[in-house]
Coordinates of C-alpha atoms and ligand atoms in Angstrom, one line a residue:
M80 CA 22.1 72.8 -25.5
K81 CA 24.6 72.2 -22.7
E82 CA 22.2 73.3 -20.1
V83 CA 19.4 71.1 -21.4
K84 CA 21.5 68.1 -20.6
S85 CA 22.5 69.3 -17.2
P86 CA 21.7 66.6 -14.7
K87 CA 21.6 69.0 -11.9
R88 CA 18.7 71.0 -13.2
P89 CA 15.5 69.6 -11.6
L90 CA 13.8 67.6 -14.3
I91 CA 10.5 68.9 -13.1
Y92 CA 11.2 72.2 -14.9
Y93 CA 11.3 70.4 -18.2
Y94 CA 8.1 68.6 -17.5
L95 CA 6.5 71.8 -16.6
I96 CA 7.6 73.5 -19.8
V97 CA 6.4 70.6 -22.0
M98 CA 3.1 70.6 -20.1
V99 CA 2.6 74.3 -20.7
I100 CA 3.3 74.0 -24.4
L101 CA 1.0 71.0 -24.8
L102 CA -1.7 73.0 -23.0
L103 CA -1.3 76.0 -25.2
F104 CA -1.5 73.9 -28.3
N105 CA -4.6 72.2 -27.2
M106 CA -6.2 75.4 -26.3
L107 CA -5.5 77.1 -29.7
A108 CA -5.6 74.3 -32.1
V109 CA -8.2 71.9 -30.9
P110 CA -11.1 74.4 -30.7
W111 CA -10.4 75.6 -34.2
I112 CA -10.9 72.1 -35.5
T113 CA -13.8 71.1 -33.3
E114 CA -15.8 74.3 -33.4
H115 CA -16.2 74.2 -37.2
Q116 CA -17.9 70.8 -37.3
I117 CA -17.6 69.4 -40.8
K118 CA -20.7 67.8 -42.1
E119 CA -20.3 65.0 -44.6
V120 CA -22.7 65.0 -47.5
D121 CA -23.0 63.0 -50.7
Y122 CA -22.0 64.5 -54.1
G123 CA -25.7 64.7 -55.2
T124 CA -26.4 67.0 -52.3
F125 CA -23.4 69.2 -53.3
I126 CA -24.7 69.4 -56.9
S127 CA -28.3 70.3 -55.8
M128 CA -27.0 72.8 -53.3
T129 CA -24.9 74.4 -55.9
E130 CA -27.8 74.6 -58.3
N131 CA -30.0 76.1 -55.7
G132 CA -27.4 78.7 -55.0
E133 CA -26.9 77.6 -51.4
V134 CA -23.1 77.3 -51.7
G135 CA -21.0 80.2 -50.6
K136 CA -17.4 79.0 -51.0
A137 CA -15.9 75.8 -52.3
E138 CA -12.5 74.4 -51.9
I139 CA -11.4 71.7 -54.2
Q140 CA -8.8 69.5 -52.5
E141 CA -7.6 67.3 -55.3
Q142 CA -4.9 65.9 -53.1
D143 CA -7.3 64.5 -50.6
N144 CA -9.9 63.8 -53.3
R145 CA -12.6 65.8 -51.7
I146 CA -14.4 69.1 -51.8
L147 CA -15.0 71.3 -48.8
F148 CA -17.8 73.8 -49.2
T149 CA -19.9 76.2 -47.0
D150 CA -23.4 77.4 -47.2
K151 CA -24.1 80.9 -48.3
D152 CA -23.4 82.6 -44.9
E153 CA -20.4 80.4 -44.4
T154 CA -21.5 79.0 -41.0
T155 CA -21.4 75.3 -41.8
I156 CA -18.7 73.5 -43.5
Y157 CA -19.6 70.5 -45.7
K158 CA -17.5 67.9 -47.1
T159 CA -18.0 65.5 -50.0
A160 CA -16.0 63.0 -51.8
M161 CA -14.9 64.1 -55.2
V162 CA -16.4 62.5 -58.3
N163 CA -14.9 62.7 -61.7
D164 CA -17.1 65.5 -62.9
P165 CA -15.8 67.5 -65.9
D166 CA -18.7 70.0 -65.6
L167 CA -17.9 70.9 -62.0
T168 CA -16.1 74.1 -62.7
A169 CA -18.8 75.3 -65.1
R170 CA -21.5 74.4 -62.6
L171 CA -19.8 76.3 -59.8
Y172 CA -19.2 79.2 -62.1
A173 CA -22.8 79.3 -63.1
A174 CA -23.9 79.2 -59.4
D175 CA -21.6 82.1 -58.6
V176 CA -19.7 80.1 -56.0
K177 CA -16.3 81.4 -55.0
F178 CA -14.1 78.4 -55.6
Y179 CA -10.4 77.6 -55.6
G180 CA -8.1 74.7 -55.6
V181 CA -5.7 74.3 -52.7
E182 CA -2.0 73.6 -52.9
I183 CA -2.4 71.5 -49.9
E184 CA 1.1 70.2 -49.8
Q185 CA 2.8 73.5 -49.5
T186 CA 0.7 75.0 -46.7
S187 CA 0.6 71.8 -44.7
L188 CA 4.4 71.5 -44.9
L189 CA 4.8 75.0 -43.6
V190 CA 2.4 74.3 -40.9
Q191 CA 4.1 71.1 -40.1
I192 CA 7.5 72.7 -39.8
L193 CA 6.1 75.5 -37.7
A194 CA 4.4 73.0 -35.5
W195 CA 7.7 71.2 -34.9
V196 CA 10.0 74.2 -34.7
L197 CA 7.9 76.6 -32.7
P198 CA 7.7 74.5 -29.5
L199 CA 11.4 73.8 -29.7
V200 CA 12.1 77.4 -30.0
I201 CA 9.8 78.2 -27.1
F202 CA 11.2 75.3 -25.1
I203 CA 14.8 76.4 -25.5
G204 CA 13.9 80.0 -25.0
I205 CA 12.3 79.3 -21.7
G206 CA 15.1 77.0 -20.7
Q207 CA 17.7 79.7 -21.4
L208 CA 15.6 82.3 -19.5
M209 CA 15.3 80.1 -16.5
S210 CA 18.9 79.1 -16.4
K211 CA 19.8 82.7 -16.5
K212 CA 17.5 83.4 -13.6
L213 CA 18.8 80.5 -11.6
M214 CA 22.3 81.4 -12.3
E215 CA 21.8 84.9 -11.0
K216 CA 20.2 83.4 -7.9
A217 CA 23.1 81.0 -7.4
G218 CA 25.6 83.7 -7.5
G219 CA 27.0 83.8 -11.0
T220 CA 30.0 81.7 -11.8
N221 CA 29.9 79.7 -8.6
S222 CA 26.8 77.9 -9.6
M223 CA 27.7 74.3 -10.0
M224 CA 24.6 73.5 -12.1
F225 CA 25.8 75.1 -15.3
N226 CA 29.4 74.3 -15.0
M227 CA 29.3 70.8 -16.4
G228 CA 32.7 69.4 -16.7
K229 CA 34.2 72.0 -14.4
S230 CA 36.0 70.6 -11.5
N231 CA 34.3 72.6 -8.7
A232 CA 37.4 72.0 -6.6
K233 CA 37.4 73.9 -3.4
V234 CA 40.3 76.1 -3.2
Y235 CA 41.8 76.8 0.2
V236 CA 44.2 79.6 0.8
K237 CA 46.1 80.3 3.9
S238 CA 44.0 81.8 6.6
S239 CA 44.7 82.6 10.2
D240 CA 42.5 79.8 11.5
G241 CA 43.9 77.2 9.1
I242 CA 44.8 73.8 10.4
K243 CA 48.5 73.4 11.3
F244 CA 50.6 70.3 11.9
S245 CA 50.3 71.1 15.6
D246 CA 46.6 70.3 15.4
V247 CA 47.5 66.8 14.3
A248 CA 48.7 64.9 17.3
G249 CA 50.8 61.7 17.0
E250 CA 51.4 60.6 13.5
D251 CA 55.0 61.8 13.7
E252 CA 56.3 59.8 10.8
A253 CA 53.5 61.0 8.5
K254 CA 54.1 64.6 9.6
E255 CA 57.9 64.2 8.9
N256 CA 57.1 62.9 5.5
L257 CA 54.8 65.7 4.7
Q258 CA 57.1 68.4 6.2
E259 CA 59.4 67.8 3.3
I260 CA 56.7 68.6 0.9
V261 CA 55.8 71.7 2.7
D262 CA 59.5 72.7 2.5
Y263 CA 59.6 72.0 -1.2
L264 CA 56.5 74.2 -1.8
H265 CA 58.0 77.0 0.2
D266 CA 61.1 77.0 -2.0
P267 CA 61.1 74.8 -5.0
S268 CA 64.2 76.3 -6.4
K269 CA 66.3 74.9 -3.6
Y270 CA 65.4 71.4 -4.8
R271 CA 65.7 72.3 -8.5
E272 CA 69.2 73.5 -8.0
I273 CA 70.4 70.1 -6.8
G274 CA 68.3 68.4 -9.4
A275 CA 66.1 66.6 -6.9
S276 CA 62.5 66.2 -8.0
M277 CA 59.7 65.9 -5.5
P278 CA 57.4 63.0 -5.8
K279 CA 54.4 64.0 -7.9
G280 CA 51.9 62.1 -5.8
V281 CA 51.7 61.3 -2.1
L282 CA 49.2 58.7 -1.0
L283 CA 48.0 58.8 2.6
V284 CA 46.7 55.4 3.6
G285 CA 45.2 54.2 6.9
P286 CA 42.1 53.2 8.6
P287 CA 39.1 55.6 8.8
G288 CA 39.3 58.4 11.3
T289 CA 43.1 58.4 11.8
G290 CA 43.4 62.0 10.5
K291 CA 44.2 61.6 6.8
T292 CA 42.0 64.4 5.7
L293 CA 43.2 66.4 8.7
L294 CA 46.8 65.9 7.7
A295 CA 46.2 67.1 4.1
K296 CA 44.5 70.2 5.4
A297 CA 47.5 70.8 7.7
V298 CA 49.8 70.6 4.8
A299 CA 47.8 73.3 3.1
G300 CA 47.8 75.4 6.2
E301 CA 51.5 75.1 6.6
S302 CA 52.7 75.5 3.1
N303 CA 51.0 78.7 2.2
V304 CA 50.1 77.8 -1.4
P305 CA 46.7 77.3 -3.0
F306 CA 45.1 74.0 -2.1
F307 CA 42.6 72.4 -4.4
S308 CA 40.5 69.9 -2.5
M309 CA 38.1 67.4 -4.1
S310 CA 36.6 64.1 -3.1
G311 CA 37.0 61.2 -5.4
S312 CA 33.3 60.7 -5.5
E313 CA 32.8 64.2 -6.9
F314 CA 34.4 63.1 -10.1
V315 CA 31.8 60.4 -10.6
E316 CA 29.1 61.8 -12.8
M317 CA 26.0 60.7 -14.5
F318 CA 27.3 61.2 -18.0
V319 CA 30.3 59.4 -19.4
G320 CA 33.2 61.8 -20.0
M321 CA 32.2 64.3 -17.4
G322 CA 34.5 63.0 -14.7
A323 CA 37.4 63.0 -17.2
S324 CA 36.7 66.6 -18.1
K325 CA 36.6 67.5 -14.5
V326 CA 40.0 66.0 -14.0
R327 CA 41.3 68.0 -17.0
D328 CA 39.8 71.2 -15.6
L329 CA 41.3 70.6 -12.1
F330 CA 44.8 70.1 -13.5
R331 CA 44.5 73.0 -15.8
Q332 CA 43.7 75.2 -12.9
A333 CA 46.4 73.7 -10.8
K334 CA 49.1 74.3 -13.4
E335 CA 48.0 77.9 -13.6
K336 CA 48.3 78.3 -9.9
A337 CA 51.5 76.3 -9.4
P338 CA 53.1 75.9 -6.9
C339 CA 50.1 74.4 -5.3
I340 CA 48.6 71.2 -3.8
V341 CA 45.8 69.1 -5.3
F342 CA 44.1 66.9 -2.7
I343 CA 41.9 64.1 -3.8
D344 CA 40.2 62.5 -0.8
E345 CA 38.8 59.0 -0.9
I346 CA 40.6 58.4 -4.1
D347 CA 39.4 54.8 -4.3
A348 CA 36.1 56.1 -5.6
I349 CA 37.8 56.7 -8.9
G350 CA 41.1 54.9 -8.5
G351 CA 39.8 51.3 -8.2
K352 CA 41.3 48.6 -10.3
R353 CA 40.2 48.5 -13.9
D354 CA 39.1 44.9 -14.0
G355 CA 37.6 44.9 -17.4
R356 CA 34.4 43.4 -16.1
V357 CA 31.5 43.4 -18.6
G358 CA 29.2 46.2 -17.7
G359 CA 31.9 47.7 -15.6
N360 CA 31.9 51.4 -14.8
D361 CA 33.0 53.1 -18.0
E362 CA 32.7 56.5 -16.5
R363 CA 35.0 55.7 -13.6
E364 CA 37.6 54.1 -15.9
Q365 CA 37.6 57.1 -18.2
T366 CA 38.1 59.4 -15.2
L367 CA 40.9 57.2 -13.9
N368 CA 42.6 57.2 -17.3
Q369 CA 42.4 60.9 -17.5
L370 CA 43.9 61.2 -14.1
L371 CA 46.8 58.9 -15.1
T372 CA 47.4 60.9 -18.3
E373 CA 47.3 64.2 -16.4
M374 CA 49.8 62.9 -13.8
D375 CA 52.2 62.0 -16.6
G376 CA 51.5 65.2 -18.3
F377 CA 53.6 67.5 -16.1
E378 CA 57.1 67.4 -15.1
G379 CA 58.2 66.6 -11.5
N380 CA 59.3 70.1 -10.8
T381 CA 56.4 72.2 -11.9
G382 CA 55.4 72.6 -8.3
V383 CA 52.1 70.8 -8.4
I384 CA 51.9 68.2 -5.7
I385 CA 49.1 65.7 -5.6
L386 CA 48.0 64.4 -2.3
A387 CA 45.4 61.6 -2.1
A388 CA 43.9 59.7 0.8
T389 CA 42.3 56.3 1.0
N390 CA 41.6 53.5 3.4
R391 CA 41.6 50.8 0.8
P392 CA 45.1 51.0 -0.8
E393 CA 44.9 47.5 -2.0
S394 CA 41.9 48.3 -4.2
L395 CA 43.8 50.9 -6.1
D396 CA 44.8 50.4 -9.7
P397 CA 48.4 49.4 -9.9
A398 CA 49.0 52.0 -12.6
L399 CA 48.1 54.7 -10.1
T400 CA 50.6 53.6 -7.5
R401 CA 53.6 52.9 -9.8
P402 CA 56.6 55.2 -9.6
G403 CA 56.0 58.5 -11.3
R404 CA 52.5 58.8 -10.1
F405 CA 51.6 58.2 -6.5
D406 CA 55.1 56.9 -5.7
R407 CA 55.2 57.9 -2.1
R408 CA 53.0 56.2 0.4
V409 CA 52.5 57.7 3.8
P410 CA 51.0 55.3 6.3
V411 CA 48.6 56.9 8.8
E412 CA 48.1 54.3 11.4
L413 CA 45.8 54.0 14.5
P414 CA 47.5 56.0 17.3
D415 CA 49.6 54.2 19.9
L416 CA 49.4 55.0 23.6
K417 CA 51.5 58.1 23.4
G418 CA 49.6 59.2 20.2
R419 CA 46.3 58.7 21.9
E420 CA 47.3 60.8 24.9
E421 CA 48.5 63.6 22.6
I422 CA 45.3 63.5 20.5
L423 CA 43.2 63.7 23.7
K424 CA 45.2 66.7 24.8
V425 CA 44.8 68.4 21.4
H426 CA 41.1 68.1 21.6
A427 CA 40.9 68.9 25.3
R428 CA 42.3 72.3 24.4
K429 CA 39.0 73.1 22.8
V430 CA 36.9 72.3 25.9
K431 CA 37.0 73.4 29.5
I432 CA 38.4 70.5 31.4
A433 CA 39.5 69.9 35.0
E434 CA 43.2 70.4 35.7
D435 CA 43.7 67.0 37.4
V436 CA 42.6 64.9 34.5
D437 CA 44.9 62.0 33.9
F438 CA 45.1 61.8 30.1
N439 CA 47.5 58.9 30.2
K440 CA 44.9 56.8 32.0
I441 CA 42.2 57.7 29.6
A442 CA 44.5 56.9 26.7
R443 CA 45.2 53.5 28.3
M444 CA 41.5 52.8 28.7
A445 CA 40.8 53.8 25.1
S446 CA 43.1 51.3 23.5
G447 CA 42.4 50.8 19.8
A448 CA 40.4 54.0 19.5
S449 CA 41.1 56.1 16.4
G450 CA 41.7 59.9 16.4
A451 CA 38.1 60.5 15.4
E452 CA 36.9 58.4 18.3
L453 CA 39.1 60.1 20.7
A454 CA 37.9 63.5 19.5
N455 CA 34.4 62.2 20.1
I456 CA 35.3 61.0 23.6
V457 CA 36.4 64.5 24.6
N458 CA 33.3 66.0 23.1
E459 CA 31.0 63.5 24.9
A460 CA 32.7 64.3 28.1
A461 CA 32.0 68.0 27.7
L462 CA 28.4 67.2 26.8
R463 CA 28.1 65.0 30.0
A464 CA 29.5 67.9 32.1
V465 CA 26.8 70.2 30.7
R466 CA 24.1 67.7 31.3
Q467 CA 25.1 67.4 34.9
G468 CA 25.4 71.2 35.3
R469 CA 29.1 71.4 35.7
R470 CA 31.2 74.1 34.1
F471 CA 34.1 71.8 33.1
A472 CA 34.6 68.2 32.3
T473 CA 36.2 65.9 34.8
Q474 CA 38.1 62.6 34.8
A475 CA 34.8 60.8 35.5
D476 CA 33.2 62.4 32.5
L477 CA 36.0 61.3 30.2
E478 CA 36.0 57.7 31.6
E479 CA 32.3 57.5 31.2
S480 CA 32.4 58.8 27.7
I481 CA 35.0 56.2 26.6
E482 CA 32.4 53.6 27.4
V483 CA 29.7 55.7 25.7
V484 CA 31.8 56.0 22.5
I485 CA 33.1 52.5 22.5
A486 CA 30.2 50.6 24.0
G487 CA 27.2 52.8 23.4
Y488 CA 25.1 54.8 25.8
Q489 CA 24.2 53.5 29.2
K490 CA 20.7 52.1 29.1
K491 CA 18.6 54.1 31.6
N492 CA 15.9 51.6 32.3
A493 CA 17.0 48.4 30.8
I494 CA 15.4 45.6 32.8
M495 CA 17.6 42.6 33.4
S496 CA 16.2 39.9 35.7
D497 CA 18.0 39.0 38.8
H498 CA 19.1 35.7 37.4
E499 CA 20.3 37.2 34.2
K500 CA 22.3 39.7 36.1
R501 CA 23.9 37.0 38.1
I502 CA 24.8 35.1 34.9
V503 CA 26.3 38.2 33.4
A504 CA 28.4 38.9 36.5
Y505 CA 29.8 35.4 36.4
H506 CA 30.4 35.6 32.7
E507 CA 32.4 38.8 32.9
I508 CA 34.3 37.8 36.0
G509 CA 35.1 34.5 34.1
H510 CA 36.8 36.5 31.4
A511 CA 38.8 38.6 33.9
L512 CA 39.8 35.8 36.2
V513 CA 41.1 33.6 33.3
A514 CA 43.0 36.6 32.0
A515 CA 44.4 37.5 35.4
K516 CA 45.5 33.9 36.2
Q517 CA 47.5 33.6 33.0
T518 CA 50.5 35.6 33.9
N519 CA 51.0 37.0 30.4
S520 CA 47.5 38.5 29.9
A521 CA 46.8 42.1 30.6
P522 CA 44.9 42.8 33.8
V523 CA 41.4 44.3 33.7
Q524 CA 40.8 48.0 34.1
K525 CA 37.2 47.9 34.9
I526 CA 34.2 45.6 34.5
T527 CA 30.6 46.8 34.4
I528 CA 27.4 45.0 34.0
V529 CA 25.3 48.0 33.2
P530 CA 23.6 47.2 29.9
R531 CA 24.5 49.4 27.0
T532 CA 22.4 50.4 24.1
S533 CA 24.7 48.5 21.8
G534 CA 23.3 45.3 23.2
A535 CA 26.3 44.3 25.2
L536 CA 25.2 43.3 28.7
G537 CA 28.5 43.5 30.3
Y538 CA 31.7 45.2 29.4
T539 CA 35.3 44.4 30.3
M540 CA 37.9 46.9 29.7
Q541 CA 41.3 45.5 29.4
V542 CA 44.4 47.6 29.7
E543 CA 47.4 47.2 27.6
E544 CA 50.7 47.9 29.3
G545 CA 52.6 49.9 26.8
N546 CA 52.7 48.9 23.2
H547 CA 52.7 45.4 21.8
Y548 CA 54.2 44.9 18.4
L549 CA 54.8 41.2 18.6
M550 CA 52.7 38.6 20.4
N551 CA 54.0 35.1 21.0
K552 CA 52.1 31.9 20.7
E553 CA 51.5 31.6 24.4
E554 CA 50.0 35.1 24.6
L555 CA 47.7 34.4 21.7
E556 CA 46.6 31.1 23.3
N557 CA 46.0 32.9 26.5
K558 CA 43.9 35.4 24.7
I559 CA 41.8 32.7 23.3
A560 CA 41.4 31.2 26.7
T561 CA 40.3 34.6 28.0
Y562 CA 37.7 34.8 25.3
T563 CA 36.3 31.4 26.3
G564 CA 36.4 32.4 30.0
G565 CA 32.9 33.9 30.0
R566 CA 31.3 30.8 28.7
A567 CA 33.5 28.6 30.9
A568 CA 32.2 30.4 34.0
E569 CA 28.6 29.8 33.0
E570 CA 29.4 26.1 32.6
V571 CA 31.2 25.8 35.9
V572 CA 28.7 27.7 38.0
F573 CA 25.3 27.1 36.3
G574 CA 26.0 23.9 34.4
S575 CA 24.2 25.4 31.4
V576 CA 25.1 27.9 28.7
T577 CA 23.5 31.1 27.3
T578 CA 23.6 33.1 24.1
G579 CA 25.8 35.7 25.7
A580 CA 29.0 34.3 24.4
S581 CA 28.4 34.7 20.7
N582 CA 30.9 37.6 20.3
D583 CA 33.5 35.8 22.4
I584 CA 33.1 32.7 20.1
E585 CA 33.6 34.8 17.0
Q586 CA 36.7 36.5 18.4
A587 CA 38.2 33.3 19.7
T588 CA 37.6 31.6 16.3
K589 CA 39.1 34.4 14.4
L590 CA 42.2 34.4 16.5
A591 CA 42.6 30.7 16.4
R592 CA 42.2 30.7 12.6
A593 CA 44.7 33.4 12.2
M594 CA 47.2 31.5 14.3
I595 CA 46.9 28.5 12.1
T596 CA 46.5 30.0 8.6
R597 CA 48.5 33.2 8.8
Y598 CA 51.0 33.2 11.7
G599 CA 52.4 29.7 11.1
M600 CA 51.7 28.6 14.6
S601 CA 50.5 25.2 13.9
D602 CA 52.7 22.2 13.5
A603 CA 50.5 20.9 10.7
F604 CA 51.3 23.6 8.1
D605 CA 54.7 24.9 9.1
M606 CA 55.3 28.3 7.5
V607 CA 52.7 28.1 4.8
A608 CA 50.1 30.8 4.4
M609 CA 46.7 29.4 4.0
E610 CA 44.9 32.7 4.0
T611 CA 45.7 36.2 2.8
V612 CA 44.4 39.4 4.2
T613 CA 42.5 41.3 1.5
N614 CA 41.2 44.3 3.3
Q615 CA 43.9 45.4 5.7
Y616 CA 42.4 48.7 6.7
L617 CA 38.7 47.9 6.7
G618 CA 38.1 45.0 9.0
G619 CA 40.8 42.8 7.6
D620 CA 38.8 40.3 5.6
T621 CA 40.7 37.2 4.6
S622 CA 40.4 34.9 1.7
L623 CA 41.4 31.2 1.7
A624 CA 44.1 30.0 -0.6
C625 CA 44.3 26.3 -0.2
S626 CA 42.7 23.1 -1.3
P627 CA 39.4 21.8 0.1
E628 CA 41.2 19.0 1.9
T629 CA 43.5 21.5 3.7
Q630 CA 40.4 23.6 4.5
T631 CA 38.9 20.6 6.3
L632 CA 42.1 20.1 8.2
I633 CA 42.3 23.8 9.1
D634 CA 38.8 23.6 10.5
K635 CA 39.7 20.6 12.6
K636 CA 42.8 22.4 13.9
V637 CA 40.9 25.5 14.8
V638 CA 38.3 23.5 16.7
E639 CA 41.1 21.6 18.5
L640 CA 42.9 24.8 19.5
V641 CA 39.8 26.6 20.8
K642 CA 38.7 23.5 22.6
Q643 CA 42.1 23.1 24.3
Q644 CA 42.0 26.7 25.5
H645 CA 38.4 26.4 26.6
D646 CA 39.3 23.4 28.7
K647 CA 42.1 25.4 30.2
A648 CA 39.7 28.2 31.1
V649 CA 37.3 25.7 32.7
R650 CA 40.2 24.3 34.7
I651 CA 41.4 27.7 35.9
L652 CA 37.9 28.7 37.0
T653 CA 37.3 25.4 38.8
E654 CA 40.5 25.7 40.6
N655 CA 39.6 29.3 41.7
R656 CA 36.0 28.7 42.3
E657 CA 36.0 30.5 45.6
K658 CA 37.5 33.7 44.1
L659 CA 35.1 33.4 41.2
D660 CA 32.1 33.4 43.6
E661 CA 33.5 36.2 45.6
L662 CA 34.3 38.4 42.7
A663 CA 31.0 37.7 40.9
G664 CA 29.2 38.5 44.1
F665 CA 30.9 41.8 44.3
L666 CA 30.2 42.7 40.7
Y667 CA 26.6 41.6 41.1
E668 CA 26.2 43.9 44.1
K669 CA 28.0 46.9 42.9
E670 CA 27.5 46.5 39.1
T671 CA 31.0 47.8 38.6
I672 CA 34.4 46.6 39.7
T673 CA 37.7 48.4 39.1
G674 CA 41.0 46.8 38.4
E675 CA 42.3 47.6 41.9
E676 CA 39.2 46.2 43.6
F677 CA 39.5 43.1 41.5
M678 CA 43.2 42.5 42.3
A679 CA 42.5 43.2 46.0
I680 CA 39.9 40.5 46.2
L681 CA 42.0 38.1 44.1
E682 CA 45.1 38.6 46.2
G683 CA 43.3 38.9 49.5
Ligands
ADP18 P1 40.2 60.2 7.9 O1 41.5 59.5 8.2 O2 39.1 59.2 7.9 O3 40.2 61.2 6.8 P2 39.8 62.6 9.4 O4 41.1 63.3 9.0 O5 38.6 63.0 8.7 O6 40.0 61.0 9.3 O7 39.6 62.7 11.0 C1 38.4 63.0 11.6 C2 38.6 63.8 12.8 O8 39.2 63.0 13.8 C3 39.4 65.0 12.7 O9 38.6 66.0 12.2 C4 40.0 65.2 14.0 O10 39.1 66.0 14.8 C5 40.1 63.8 14.6 N1 41.5 63.3 14.5 C6 41.8 62.2 13.8 N2 43.1 62.0 13.9 C7 43.6 63.0 14.6 C8 45.0 63.3 15.1 N3 46.0 62.6 14.8 N4 45.1 64.4 15.8 C9 44.1 65.2 16.1 N5 42.8 64.9 15.7 C10 42.6 63.9 15.0
MG19 MG1 38.9 61.4 5.3
ZN20 ZN1 31.9 37.3 27.0

């Protein structure tokens, strides 16, 4: 009956089978009853018909307290209620009527059993037949449908086009960490001799698109052992217990094939904290429990290494991350400048690209981009080259595609009124000028006021000079001032404000809040954390951890801080009103201004 329960079989088949059976039953059984209409008569009629010799057959159903009888040629069936009539038998005998009593109970039981069992048998039979048919179609054992509780892990073996560490750019620390595992899998005995045991589990953590999945595949490609790959969500099944049995199956296979690697991608799908909420996900918890048991179930040196990836490490169950399970954590962070340059080069190998492309410049412009975004930038550049009928991508293609990937496609026919365009020009120059005038802020790389599909009307690309690991209070304050610079320019020039600053406001507030609640940069709270980051790799949500009174005070401090910087921005722009007009005029005319043009005007 396993197949009957299979959730992967389209339910429609079962409905069809049931329908067919019902139809058959109706066609066979209903006519038999309806065709032979039974006529009800009184007992007197029965007696007189008997005496007149009009009765052919009679059936005395004592159970139902009735007599069924037919006329002489047995075409019509009559029915009459039974009356206590001791002479009945004698009378029927005299009239030469064939008569018999019926053991109703027995026959009807048989019929009843048959009526129940027969459809079931047919039902199962057809089901079995169809499953066989489908199984043949799906290619025998590979068919997932009928392998309930089997892990369906994809097994990778070494192939010539396998992904290698050289395909993963940057991420040197992560690669170093994983290289040790590759070594171990090549020759476990070397480690066994010394008595060192490899970590059983290695957890790759980092923001989306940084190459976690890619790294895991590279480990498989390098280490030349079977590689079982499964996504956490594949364990989550409709039926309780299925996920757990998949885990069991996966580990059974892995132990048979050791040394090998088991890779569970997006492990947070099953590895989330068991919080014991009412109505929680039983199935997920069982699966997790099974995983924990399996990880304890084999010794450190059997040669099975479990890799897992997640971008929400803080949501994982502590039992999963304790020593002895996933005891090694490999951070896979967003690439730095050098990393970005290398990633661009790795992906540029796959497309035809002009020789004079300055990858360093592209990497500088794409600050904050993840590996996946950089791969996308290279691809967009190639697409743009094709669109414009060139045979290779150029620097301009790459630069344009940064904006495409980061800011959305250039709107071809967006209509912006003249006045709006002027406001946007001033707004963007406002940001840039405030940034440039505060010595510590990064200069702008390029400003454009060509509207993007993402909705942004203007776009300022700031360049980071090298990598920044620490920022001091002044730099952060300057950053806030820069965020407020756009709005400040609108105020200084037009004396009124627009909706265009909503994103700036959000950013400025976030930064000011962080300075006060997390970085200890406010005299009011000293080094006390008022907020904790709960979602480090996905957006960095925070949750407040302080009393309502303190919250009120925090809000006041945030407003104070932003206001202070806003005032500073207004002051800077008022003092440089001439440059502001000149720069905004240039941007308004040309729609684009580069960093060099900007500095030339500013210093000129
Ligand atoms: P995730 O961390 O979300 O699992 P992936 O490994 O799926 O990210 O990365 C998505 C794609 O981004 C990869 O297929 C690859 O093309 C590109 N990529 C990401 N990081 C790198 C990197 N360090 N080097 C080269 N390509 C990368
Ligand atoms: Mg991934
Ligand atoms: Zn702005």
